[in-house]
Structure formats: structure tokens, C-alpha cells
Amino acid sequence: MTKTQTKSVVLLQHHLKNLRLPTILSECEKVAVRCATDNVDHLGYLLQLSELELIERERRAAERRLKAAKFPTHKTLDTFDFKVQPSLNKLLVNELMRGEYIEKRENILLVGNSGTGKTHLAISLGIAACGQGKKVRFYQVTELITHLMEAREDRDLLRLKRQLSKLDLLILDELGYVPASKLGAELLFDVISTAYERMSLIVTTNLPFENWPEVLGSERLTGATLDRLTHRCHILETAGESYRLQDAKRRRTKSSSGESIKTK
Ligand code: ADP
Ligand code: MG
């Protein structure tokens, strides 16, 4: 490389850094060599570089969205066994994975006993939405209520609500495990009614509808919450015994029939 070439590379690196084009910065020399051998013209070279920058930018944004969603674990549909859920509408699950319900601001309610895969499905749907460029946040209901109550005490409720209102999809996991206090239920109701028709909600619950008043504390609040949640809503029901229990049973049968089982 001649002295002027070295100087222009250094300058170019400086400019690319200022322009915040890190992928073009790291790839430009390699791609230049390749393009020279392949006889690609200047515009072709620029095209290749800008494509690389865009792909990498999108990958980083997707990573950020996943991180911001705060999923408790990473679950996808590949590891979901539909055979143990014969009554679950697989067609509907697959359709929902495409994410059109979010464009239409529709909700998803996942109802079923504990351990039947509701959280697994909710996370899978959430991860798919992140991949489609959507802003997602996963909360356990009790965690969100605590957050809301703390924010209210710190006079920070508005900021939290503004943050929530920027989401495309809010996942509320485990509505109904712990009865909420009156204030907690009201704050939660407020989030649900603000979300109504502005973003999508995925709610998982092991509670039959008739038991909701016990959790939300009042018939009026429950009626209004259910009304908003179930309007424009897809209902997925998981049935049967807990998957963990079935899994444990399968392992036990295997071990008692003489097969060795691996333990972690
Ligand atoms: P729920 O939220 O309904 O209580 P989870 O989604 O937490 O149940 O499921 C409990 C565990 O069992 C998780 O580790 C989950 O991945 C697994 N699981 C549940 N159902 C299935 C299924 N049909 N196929 C594969 N794993 C499942
Ligand atoms: Mg769960």
C-alpha cells in the first residue's frame, strides 16, 4: 500500500466511525479485495457494504428487543410438543406466530392448568414478535403489580405508564395465582384498560373466568377487565396434567423398567 493509500484508509476509518457505520468500517477493506477480484464496480461495492451494515444493524436491534422484553427463559415452538396437547388449536398457534394479531391490536388469552405450557407458548409468541420488529415486555402479574405500587409510592407512576404505552405487546403471565390487593388490582386494571385497542396483550391464567372476582376483588372490576381482554381476543386452552409431572412419570417408568436415566 502506498503512503497516500494508507492515509486515505486512516481518514476513511475516521469518517466511518463518526458516521457510526461500524460494519462498513470493519468490512470495507475485505470487501474491496473481494470486489476487485470479482470485477464488481464501485456502485456494486457500495451496495454490498450497505447491505452488510443493514443486516448487522437489524441483528443488533433484534438482540436489544429480546433483552428489553425480559423473558424469564428462552422458549420456542420447536421444543413445544403438540402431541401432549391434542385439544390445543395448533393451526391457530401457528397463525398467531405470524404476528398479524399485533397489527390488529388483538389479544391472546392462554387458559389452562399449571404446568400445561401456557408460559412456554406466551414466551414463544413474544420471541416471534421481537423477531418481527415489535416492542415486547414480559411480566409476571405479581411483578408488574409490585412495580406499579412502588412507582406510585415514588410518584413515578406516570413514567412507568408512559414506558408501557410504547409497547406493541405486553405479556402478563400468571394472572390469578396470588389475589391482588384492592389497589394492586386497580392499578393492573388501569394498565389493561389503557392497553385496550392500543396494543396487544397476552394473558396467561389458570383461573376459570368465574373465579376472577376473587383475584381482582370486585365484580365490577372483573367484569370490565374481562370485557376489555376478551373483546377481539384469541383464546388458547391447554389441557391435561402438568407437563413436568408427566415428564417425571415418564422418567420414573423408564427407570423402573431398567433403563438408566441421565440426571443433571
Ligand atoms: P404453565 O405456564 O402452564 O404453568 P409452563 O409453560 O411453565 O406451564 O410449562 C412447564 C414446563 O413444562 C416448562 O419447562 C415447559 O417448557 C414445559 N412444557 C409444558 N408443556 C410442554 C409441551 N407441550 N411441550 C414441551 N414442553 C412443555
Ligand atoms: Mg406459567
PDB file of C-alpha atoms in Angstrom, residues 10 20 23 34 65 81 105 114 119 125 130 134 150 173 191 199 212 214 216 229 231 238 251-252 255:
ATOM      1  CA  VAL A  10      -6.992   6.100   8.050  1.00  0.00           C
ATOM      2  CA  ARG A  20     -21.462   5.363  13.017  1.00  0.00           C
ATOM      3  CA  THR A  23     -19.805  -2.827   9.936  1.00  0.00           C
ATOM      4  CA  ARG A  34     -13.152  -9.421  -2.988  1.00  0.00           C
ATOM      5  CA  ARG A  65     -35.597  -6.032  21.657  1.00  0.00           C
ATOM      6  CA  ASP A  81     -44.706 -30.948  21.935  1.00  0.00           C
ATOM      7  CA  ARG A 105     -54.334  -4.913  18.346  1.00  0.00           C
ATOM      8  CA  SER A 114     -50.495 -25.210  35.950  1.00  0.00           C
ATOM      9  CA  THR A 119     -45.826 -19.660  29.760  1.00  0.00           C
ATOM     10  CA  LEU A 125     -45.160 -15.838  20.784  1.00  0.00           C
ATOM     11  CA  CYS A 130     -39.472  -9.447  18.776  1.00  0.00           C
ATOM     12  CA  LYS A 134     -42.183  -5.450  17.751  1.00  0.00           C
ATOM     13  CA  GLU A 150     -43.623   1.026  44.019  1.00  0.00           C
ATOM     14  CA  ASP A 173     -48.085 -14.130  32.923  1.00  0.00           C
ATOM     15  CA  VAL A 191     -52.834  -0.869  32.603  1.00  0.00           C
ATOM     16  CA  MET A 199     -51.504  -2.615  21.877  1.00  0.00           C
ATOM     17  CA  TRP A 212     -61.737 -13.916  38.529  1.00  0.00           C
ATOM     18  CA  GLU A 214     -61.749 -13.484  43.890  1.00  0.00           C
ATOM     19  CA  LEU A 216     -59.481  -8.842  41.162  1.00  0.00           C
ATOM     20  CA  LEU A 229     -59.482  -8.559  27.482  1.00  0.00           C
ATOM     21  CA  HIS A 231     -63.060  -8.310  23.129  1.00  0.00           C
ATOM     22  CA  THR A 238     -54.119 -26.011  27.287  1.00  0.00           C
ATOM     23  CA  ARG A 251     -38.704 -40.876  33.679  1.00  0.00           C
ATOM     24  CA  ARG A 252     -39.849 -42.993  36.613  1.00  0.00           C
ATOM     25  CA  SER A 255     -36.021 -46.155  35.336  1.00  0.00           C
TER      26      SER A 255
END
